[in-house]
Amino acid sequence: MSIVVFAESSDNQFKKSTFEAISYAKEIGTLMGKEVVAVNISSIANSAELGKYGASKVLNCNNTDGFTSDSTSEIFASICKQIGASIVVVSNSYVGKSLAPRIAISLNASLATNVISVPDLSNGFTVKRGVFSGKAFAFVNLNRDIKVLAITPNSFEINANGSDCATESVSVNASPSKITINAVNKVTGKIPLTEAELVVSAGRGMKGPENWNMIEELASLIGAATACSKPVSDMGWRPHSEHVGQTGITIKPNLYIAIGISGAIQHLAGVSSSKTIVAINKDPEAPFFKSADYGIVGDAFEILPKLISALKN
Amino acid sequence: MKILVCISVVPDTTTKITFTDNDTTFNKAGVQFIVNPYDELAVTRALEIAEANNGTVTIVHVGEADSEPSIRKALSMGANEAIRINAIPVDAQFVAEEIAKIAQGYDLILTGRESIDYNGGAVCGLLGALLNIPSINVVTKIDYNSGNFTFDRDIDGGKETLTCAGPLVASAQKDLCEPRIPNMRGIMAARTKPLQIIEASVSNQAANYQSYSLPAAKGSVKLIDAENAGELINILKNEVKVI
């Protein structure tokens, strides 16, 4: 029985969230005395590096067809069954969340998504997961023998103490997907928001989409992803994929800088797990200041140039 | 064209979340419940597709009698009929297994991307696997043309365009459409639309919610003088060591 991790990749590279998932699996493996096997269903040939994060073996299943929920799940479930997976770990990404429920059904497993902690084994198998869109946490006991866990990015630290591991090729006969992928448009050179360690976010206080160049400049100087509040995405100033909050995406970066966002309860829900929060707002009564670690009361149009010039010096 | 839309009923987005019974139960006192916002998008788009293709829309919800006002809301938006599976929706797997029992025979099944209370985002994929049909998560566009559905969907760091024939299940993401607001005629008509109640029968529960906790409160904010805003960069670099 082993712990199996889905090694998610993008553009022929393993994702940072994969390293987190393997490190996470390794920690459970150490607790339970199980080995960690990473499964690489992609066209990446060289996967030995996954050993550094705690995998004792990587199974490579060459796949050049891209990810489809039905076919990739069938391949992955079949490998999980072959090697007798008792715990399956994926990242709580769009890919991971398409995969995890299908795997859970195939393996007759218990499923938990949005998981943010290593399981507590003192009384069964209990995981902590984010609920109410970041407003609370729940402790959930998983009852079935096999467990499928989707781990929230940035909730578990990468541990790269190991060394390269053995790799093996496997092939699986799966039915062709019923889904045809017509086009994939990835925004290149940008950090995906859910995985970003640093996020610069702005709201209506920026007055219009034409003023976002300052936000982008600040973000690029510190290597951050950009995000926005709900009104900003509703008005079409920014794409909805940047909307963080209760009805957008929930993030937990190491640093969240909120500029011209008042801090409504729905917005705070999506960002309050950030490790350090900076609020910049001209209204000293803005609710964000109650949830921030650092604050600057003032006009974003005066403060942003100061921050940018401080970074350039 | 037969479309099934799964809706959940969740606390209004402005709700302050608290727990009772030693943090084991969500405190419903004074909380206003609404149709999950993503599910409203699913209902709206389902209606648009059904109206253009001479189809019908059925609403399904797993919950107790107190969620009937929300089911009636979906009917007042224009859905033809509703099914309530009478049970406390204990977790996503329970909900999906209950829905799967009535979900045969639909060309398209829609859910929301996730419910804003339990945020599992799992019911779409679970239903796909239980019914052995494709599942397509987080779609921002659905079109139907002679037997095929085309989708735009969010992927990590971008977008994807897909084609798939029904039956299939997809989950609605923001941008899919503007949620339809019921008009008076719809509200009146909804009162007499069929709402069938079925008793739940799944017994092998996959997960138990044991307790809850709230995020730790932040200490007080350290204010930096706006005149000296550059100091923030210094703090983030040298004290917090985050950049």
XYZ file of C-alpha atoms in Angstrom:
556
model
C 0.000 0.000 0.000
C 1.432 3.329 -0.936
C 0.697 7.004 -1.167
C 0.276 8.052 -4.769
C 0.748 11.631 -5.943
C -0.465 12.986 -9.275
C 2.540 14.919 -10.631
C 0.794 17.806 -12.339
C 2.711 19.654 -14.995
C 2.256 22.606 -17.275
C 4.271 23.432 -20.415
C 6.480 20.381 -19.917
C 7.475 21.305 -16.401
C 6.309 19.990 -13.076
C 4.440 22.603 -11.112
C 5.472 23.994 -7.770
C 2.206 22.616 -6.377
C 3.396 19.126 -7.386
C 6.490 19.549 -5.218
C 4.206 20.649 -2.362
C 1.937 17.645 -2.872
C 4.880 15.219 -2.854
C 6.390 16.870 0.247
C 2.971 16.576 1.885
C 2.638 12.925 0.891
C 6.148 12.234 2.201
C 5.157 13.609 5.596
C 2.097 11.346 5.752
C 4.246 8.488 4.463
C 6.683 8.978 7.327
C 3.802 9.054 9.843
C 2.215 5.908 8.457
C 5.272 4.014 7.238
C 4.276 4.078 3.576
C 6.267 4.890 0.472
C 5.395 7.737 -1.882
C 4.963 7.025 -5.583
C 4.583 9.912 -8.019
C 2.620 9.335 -11.215
C 3.590 11.465 -14.202
C 0.953 11.338 -16.937
C 2.454 13.803 -19.393
C 5.106 14.018 -22.085
C 7.846 14.888 -19.564
C 10.487 12.165 -19.876
C 12.847 13.095 -17.091
C 11.029 12.889 -13.780
C 13.754 11.643 -11.411
C 13.877 15.087 -9.754
C 10.587 14.296 -7.999
C 12.670 12.107 -5.673
C 14.086 15.266 -4.100
C 10.701 16.060 -2.618
C 10.151 12.599 -1.183
C 8.991 10.278 -3.967
C 10.699 6.900 -3.812
C 9.651 6.086 -7.345
C 8.080 7.852 -10.322
C 5.860 6.052 -12.782
C 5.923 7.727 -16.190
C 2.926 7.220 -18.408
C 3.599 8.969 -21.700
C 0.629 11.093 -22.691
C 0.715 13.591 -25.508
C -3.054 14.100 -25.705
C -3.251 16.708 -22.956
C -5.468 16.539 -19.891
C -9.085 15.467 -20.182
C -11.080 14.697 -17.064
C -12.470 11.377 -18.301
C -9.437 9.821 -19.995
C -6.700 11.106 -17.657
C -8.778 10.009 -14.645
C -9.199 6.556 -16.116
C -5.431 6.207 -16.681
C -4.592 7.549 -13.232
C -7.215 5.416 -11.463
C -5.958 2.324 -13.224
C -2.367 3.002 -12.069
C -3.591 3.718 -8.511
C -5.356 0.337 -8.489
C -2.342 -1.524 -9.913
C -0.006 -0.291 -7.198
C -2.565 -0.487 -4.408
C -2.862 3.179 -3.486
C -4.220 3.753 0.008
C -3.947 7.533 -0.154
C -4.029 9.601 -3.339
C -2.761 13.187 -3.241
C -3.406 15.807 -5.924
C -3.108 19.577 -5.935
C -6.337 21.521 -5.378
C -5.894 23.124 -8.809
C -8.399 23.083 -11.673
C -6.685 19.929 -12.944
C -6.589 18.324 -9.500
C -10.215 19.169 -8.824
C -11.306 17.670 -12.156
C -9.407 14.515 -11.338
C -9.930 13.940 -7.616
C -13.715 13.291 -7.610
C -13.492 10.832 -10.505
C -10.602 8.998 -8.836
C -12.544 8.859 -5.554
C -15.456 7.112 -7.288
C -13.188 4.699 -9.220
C -11.389 3.674 -6.021
C -14.493 3.766 -3.817
C -12.577 6.236 -1.667
C -13.410 9.128 0.650
C -12.704 12.496 -0.935
C -11.579 15.760 0.631
C -10.720 18.831 -1.457
C -9.339 22.149 -0.213
C -7.208 20.297 2.365
C -4.758 22.468 4.289
C -3.188 20.137 6.855
C -1.519 16.791 7.317
C -4.144 14.297 8.564
C -4.587 13.747 12.265
C -4.399 9.991 12.769
C -5.137 9.980 16.492
C -8.791 9.131 15.970
C -9.342 7.773 12.487
C -8.197 9.960 9.623
C -9.103 13.615 10.084
C -8.145 16.432 7.730
C -8.576 20.171 8.080
C -10.109 21.881 5.073
C -11.097 25.426 4.219
C -14.857 26.048 4.216
C -17.212 29.030 3.902
C -14.847 30.462 1.272
C -12.044 31.165 3.718
C -14.265 32.310 6.589
C -13.764 29.057 8.550
C -12.110 25.643 8.685
C -13.675 22.224 9.107
C -12.265 19.017 10.548
C -13.496 16.094 8.495
C -13.166 12.445 9.269
C -12.705 10.284 6.148
C -14.340 6.896 6.653
C -13.446 4.784 3.655
C -10.265 2.692 3.421
C -8.845 4.699 0.544
C -8.596 8.485 0.754
C -8.272 11.043 -2.031
C -6.932 14.428 -0.890
C -6.674 17.642 -2.907
C -4.135 19.935 -1.231
C -4.543 23.723 -1.383
C -1.484 25.366 -2.993
C 0.784 27.313 -0.597
C -0.546 25.449 2.443
C 2.341 23.054 2.741
C 6.049 23.837 2.530
C 8.232 22.205 -0.072
C 10.830 19.933 1.451
C 13.615 19.210 -1.036
C 15.962 17.191 1.151
C 15.894 14.006 -0.906
C 17.719 13.002 -4.049
C 16.718 11.827 -7.510
C 14.729 8.608 -7.488
C 14.100 5.653 -9.761
C 11.673 6.036 -12.632
C 9.693 3.416 -14.469
C 7.568 3.496 -17.605
C 4.045 2.226 -17.452
C 1.449 1.997 -20.161
C -2.277 1.866 -19.615
C -4.998 1.087 -22.083
C -7.640 3.715 -21.578
C -10.658 4.506 -23.676
C -10.197 7.640 -25.782
C -11.654 10.780 -24.241
C -15.113 11.859 -25.337
C -13.899 15.427 -24.921
C -12.107 17.162 -27.806
C -9.745 19.953 -26.837
C -9.997 22.593 -29.566
C -7.680 25.223 -28.183
C -5.609 25.996 -25.111
C -4.728 29.609 -24.398
C -2.303 29.992 -21.556
C -1.226 33.403 -20.445
C 2.528 33.091 -20.669
C 4.975 34.841 -18.394
C 2.351 35.338 -15.710
C 2.206 33.570 -12.382
C -1.076 31.673 -11.852
C -2.891 33.442 -9.060
C -3.747 30.358 -7.020
C -0.098 29.391 -6.790
C 1.437 32.818 -6.402
C 3.453 33.483 -3.241
C 3.083 37.231 -3.638
C -0.063 38.969 -4.836
C -0.725 42.628 -5.625
C -4.440 43.302 -5.765
C -6.421 46.408 -6.519
C -9.975 47.626 -6.312
C -12.277 50.423 -7.370
C -9.916 52.932 -5.749
C -7.827 52.669 -8.930
C -10.629 54.596 -10.706
C -10.303 52.820 -14.070
C -8.584 50.003 -15.974
C -6.205 52.487 -17.581
C -4.504 52.936 -14.208
C -3.533 49.288 -13.820
C -0.080 49.846 -15.314
C 1.115 50.952 -11.874
C -0.307 47.787 -10.302
C 1.341 45.640 -12.951
C 4.635 47.456 -12.534
C 4.633 47.001 -8.762
C 3.721 43.328 -9.198
C 6.424 42.670 -11.749
C 9.093 44.400 -9.625
C 8.483 41.993 -6.744
C 7.522 38.982 -8.896
C 3.896 38.958 -7.784
C 0.690 37.913 -9.496
C -2.058 40.511 -9.925
C -5.573 40.185 -8.545
C -8.626 42.367 -8.146
C -11.843 42.855 -6.186
C -15.319 41.776 -7.351
C -16.562 45.209 -8.542
C -13.452 45.563 -10.685
C -14.052 42.248 -12.434
C -17.831 42.876 -12.634
C -17.195 46.171 -14.427
C -14.863 44.378 -16.811
C -11.806 46.376 -15.811
C -9.958 43.104 -15.206
C -10.665 39.470 -16.216
C -12.777 37.463 -13.782
C -9.874 35.028 -13.371
C -8.228 37.755 -11.254
C -11.217 38.127 -8.922
C -10.370 37.005 -5.404
C -12.994 36.729 -2.697
C -15.939 34.619 -1.687
C -17.388 34.295 -5.191
C -14.000 34.459 -6.882
C -10.991 32.455 -5.908
C -9.596 31.920 -2.453
C -5.859 32.403 -2.163
C -3.269 32.117 0.583
C -0.073 33.785 -0.571
C 2.793 34.822 1.710
C 2.113 38.462 0.908
C -1.135 40.126 -0.168
C -1.049 43.834 -0.954
C -4.543 45.340 -1.319
C -4.693 48.735 -2.982
C -7.914 50.733 -3.056
C -9.990 47.798 -1.773
C -12.187 48.621 1.204
C -12.248 45.068 2.574
C -15.853 43.872 2.440
C -16.473 40.606 4.290
C -16.824 38.744 0.965
C -13.422 39.965 -0.203
C -11.693 39.274 3.113
C -13.004 35.716 3.046
C -10.939 34.979 -0.032
C -7.663 36.451 1.196
C -7.627 36.321 4.991
C -5.404 33.222 5.062
C -2.565 35.225 3.483
C 0.469 35.252 5.777
C 1.141 38.994 5.575
C -1.508 41.476 4.500
C -0.840 45.092 3.513
C -3.772 47.456 2.999
C -3.439 50.765 1.177
C -6.569 52.895 1.240
C -7.387 56.573 1.497
C -10.234 55.887 3.928
C -8.804 55.359 7.431
C -12.088 53.610 8.372
C -11.772 50.997 5.592
C -12.505 47.574 7.137
C -9.370 46.155 5.508
C -7.206 47.884 8.123
C -8.734 45.627 10.795
C -7.522 42.531 8.924
C -4.146 43.843 7.763
C -0.692 43.530 9.287
C 0.548 46.763 7.704
C -1.437 49.702 6.455
C -0.910 52.983 4.662
C -3.684 55.562 4.778
C -3.422 57.637 1.652
C -4.071 58.070 -2.038
C -2.960 55.083 -4.127
C -1.916 57.443 -6.929
C 0.616 59.070 -4.614
C 1.712 55.952 -2.741
C 2.242 53.596 -5.678
C 4.965 55.741 -7.329
C 6.763 55.886 -3.967
C 6.665 52.111 -3.609
C 7.831 51.631 -7.187
C 10.712 54.052 -6.802
C 11.739 52.473 -3.473
C 11.907 49.106 -5.240
C 13.916 50.484 -8.134
C 16.539 51.983 -5.802
C -33.204 18.522 -24.846
C -33.506 17.630 -21.164
C -31.336 19.572 -18.741
C -30.842 18.875 -15.040
C -29.446 21.600 -12.783
C -28.189 20.750 -9.296
C -28.544 23.577 -6.808
C -27.346 24.003 -3.268
C -28.630 26.469 -0.729
C -25.978 28.485 1.098
C -25.660 31.343 3.600
C -25.835 34.783 1.958
C -22.345 36.088 1.087
C -22.491 38.791 3.783
C -22.995 36.202 6.553
C -20.667 36.301 9.525
C -19.875 32.642 10.115
C -20.192 31.283 13.675
C -20.605 27.831 15.182
C -22.535 26.388 18.114
C -22.592 23.170 20.170
C -18.916 23.369 20.998
C -17.981 24.311 17.408
C -19.610 21.242 15.911
C -22.597 22.896 14.192
C -22.929 25.883 11.865
C -25.007 28.532 13.591
C -28.012 29.169 11.336
C -29.569 31.749 13.683
C -30.334 34.963 11.820
C -28.686 33.684 8.650
C -30.361 34.335 5.329
C -30.047 31.472 2.847
C -29.777 31.917 -0.907
C -29.356 29.787 -4.015
C -25.598 29.262 -4.372
C -24.461 32.087 -6.729
C -22.705 29.739 -9.191
C -25.790 27.517 -9.302
C -27.892 30.542 -10.307
C -25.624 30.933 -13.315
C -26.117 27.252 -14.121
C -29.916 27.626 -13.900
C -29.872 30.722 -16.107
C -27.712 29.224 -18.844
C -29.704 25.981 -18.735
C -32.895 27.987 -19.314
C -31.344 29.879 -22.223
C -30.211 26.641 -23.888
C -33.542 24.908 -23.223
C -35.526 27.859 -24.595
C -33.469 27.882 -27.798
C -33.776 24.106 -28.283
C -37.313 23.347 -27.215
C -36.049 21.710 -24.044
C -36.937 21.424 -20.378
C -35.046 22.252 -17.194
C -35.362 20.190 -14.022
C -33.924 21.425 -10.721
C -32.578 18.950 -8.174
C -31.590 19.769 -4.628
C -30.519 17.605 -1.707
C -31.766 19.228 1.466
C -34.515 19.594 3.992
C -37.872 21.341 3.685
C -36.418 24.696 4.800
C -34.664 25.018 1.420
C -37.934 25.028 -0.542
C -38.018 28.848 -0.943
C -34.712 28.588 -2.826
C -36.041 25.757 -5.007
C -39.113 27.892 -5.763
C -36.769 30.723 -6.729
C -35.126 28.493 -9.345
C -38.604 27.561 -10.599
C -39.575 31.230 -10.744
C -36.538 31.899 -12.938
C -38.238 29.591 -15.433
C -37.333 25.965 -14.658
C -40.121 23.475 -15.438
C -40.024 21.225 -12.405
C -37.983 20.386 -9.320
C -36.958 17.401 -7.254
C -35.967 17.687 -3.611
C -34.129 14.732 -2.167
C -35.044 14.912 1.477
C -31.868 14.662 3.596
C -29.278 16.752 5.356
C -26.574 17.183 2.682
C -23.760 15.782 4.828
C -20.983 15.935 2.246
C -20.314 16.200 -1.488
C -20.142 12.443 -2.047
C -23.460 11.864 -0.326
C -25.067 14.623 -2.401
C -23.610 13.322 -5.674
C -24.642 9.736 -4.961
C -28.191 10.835 -4.183
C -28.405 12.990 -7.325
C -26.903 10.253 -9.524
C -29.921 8.068 -8.773
C -32.281 10.490 -10.509
C -29.864 11.874 -13.113
C -30.321 9.318 -15.893
C -31.785 10.464 -19.196
C -30.601 14.074 -19.254
C -28.581 15.478 -22.161
C -26.846 18.049 -20.003
C -26.350 18.249 -16.244
C -25.104 21.481 -14.710
C -23.797 22.325 -11.255
C -22.104 25.429 -9.866
C -18.310 25.558 -9.826
C -18.479 25.044 -6.070
C -20.839 25.894 -3.256
C -19.706 28.953 -1.333
C -20.223 27.166 1.991
C -18.318 23.882 1.674
C -16.239 24.842 -1.401
C -15.715 21.227 -2.437
C -16.081 21.791 -6.166
C -16.534 18.034 -6.348
C -20.142 17.276 -7.291
C -19.569 17.808 -11.038
C -16.697 15.304 -11.208
C -18.389 12.866 -8.811
C -21.542 12.843 -10.927
C -19.516 12.382 -14.096
C -17.799 9.337 -12.618
C -20.982 7.890 -11.074
C -22.884 8.217 -14.364
C -19.828 7.327 -16.450
C -20.112 10.477 -18.563
C -17.595 13.288 -19.197
C -17.336 16.037 -16.589
C -16.152 19.505 -17.517
C -15.238 21.839 -14.668
C -15.425 25.629 -14.362
C -16.997 26.565 -17.681
C -17.382 30.216 -18.668
C -19.248 29.541 -21.924
C -21.632 26.804 -23.107
C -23.095 26.622 -26.591
C -25.148 23.859 -28.163
C -25.186 23.025 -31.838
C -26.698 19.883 -33.396
C -25.772 17.327 -30.773
C -22.520 18.898 -29.610
C -21.796 21.200 -26.722
C -18.851 23.579 -26.918
C -17.305 25.055 -23.819
C -14.786 27.621 -22.717
C -13.355 26.710 -19.397
C -10.811 28.068 -16.945
C -7.632 26.079 -16.582
C -4.667 26.848 -14.365
C -3.191 29.994 -15.883
C -5.442 30.248 -18.916
C -8.456 29.050 -20.853
C -9.394 26.015 -22.895
C -12.035 25.469 -25.572
C -13.647 22.031 -25.702
C -16.256 20.132 -27.659
C -18.197 17.192 -26.282
C -21.410 15.399 -27.112
C -23.983 14.873 -24.367
C -24.779 13.413 -21.981
C -22.244 15.222 -19.865
C -21.973 17.228 -16.678
C -20.395 20.689 -16.432
C -19.874 23.194 -13.618
C -20.678 26.882 -14.007
C -18.090 29.589 -13.399
C -18.574 33.344 -13.299
C -18.848 34.938 -16.782
C -21.126 32.118 -18.008
C -24.068 34.542 -18.065
C -25.830 37.185 -16.011
C -28.084 35.509 -13.447
C -31.749 35.810 -14.425
C -33.949 37.755 -12.030
C -37.426 36.226 -11.657
C -40.296 38.418 -12.833
C -43.733 38.565 -11.190
C -45.270 36.149 -13.684
C -42.457 33.678 -13.025
C -42.938 33.982 -9.272
C -46.682 33.330 -9.585
C -46.149 30.388 -11.949
C -43.521 28.842 -9.676
C -46.067 28.332 -6.899
C -47.849 25.620 -8.807
C -44.941 24.003 -10.662
C -44.291 20.367 -9.715
C -41.892 19.820 -6.819
C -41.368 16.145 -6.202
C -39.935 14.979 -2.866
C -37.860 11.799 -2.755
C -36.436 10.243 0.396
C -32.645 9.797 0.506
C -31.272 6.277 0.603
C -27.450 6.427 0.577
C -26.130 4.944 3.800
C -22.401 4.406 3.338
C -21.212 7.864 4.289
C -17.722 8.716 3.007
C -16.962 11.605 5.346
C -18.127 13.110 8.645
C -17.786 16.756 9.522
C -16.665 16.676 13.133
C -15.924 20.256 14.120
C -15.113 23.709 12.846
C -12.787 26.557 13.712
C -12.463 30.203 12.773
C -9.279 31.836 11.459
C -7.098 33.400 14.153
C -7.775 37.104 14.584
C -5.104 39.448 13.273
C -3.219 41.673 15.728
C -3.601 45.399 15.275
C -2.392 46.932 12.034
C 0.960 48.768 11.935
C 0.397 51.998 10.092
C 3.084 53.485 7.898
C 3.062 57.203 7.146
C 1.873 57.887 3.583
C 4.634 60.501 3.097
C 7.159 57.801 3.812
C 5.439 54.958 1.921
C 8.757 53.571 0.647
C 9.351 52.368 4.213
C 6.857 49.569 3.473
C 9.309 48.083 0.970
C 12.051 48.189 3.587
C 9.813 46.397 6.118
C 8.744 43.723 3.622
C 12.366 43.160 2.591
C 14.151 43.260 5.914
C 11.615 42.547 8.655
C 8.976 40.291 7.101
C 11.565 39.015 4.583
C 8.880 38.200 2.079
C 10.249 40.036 -0.989
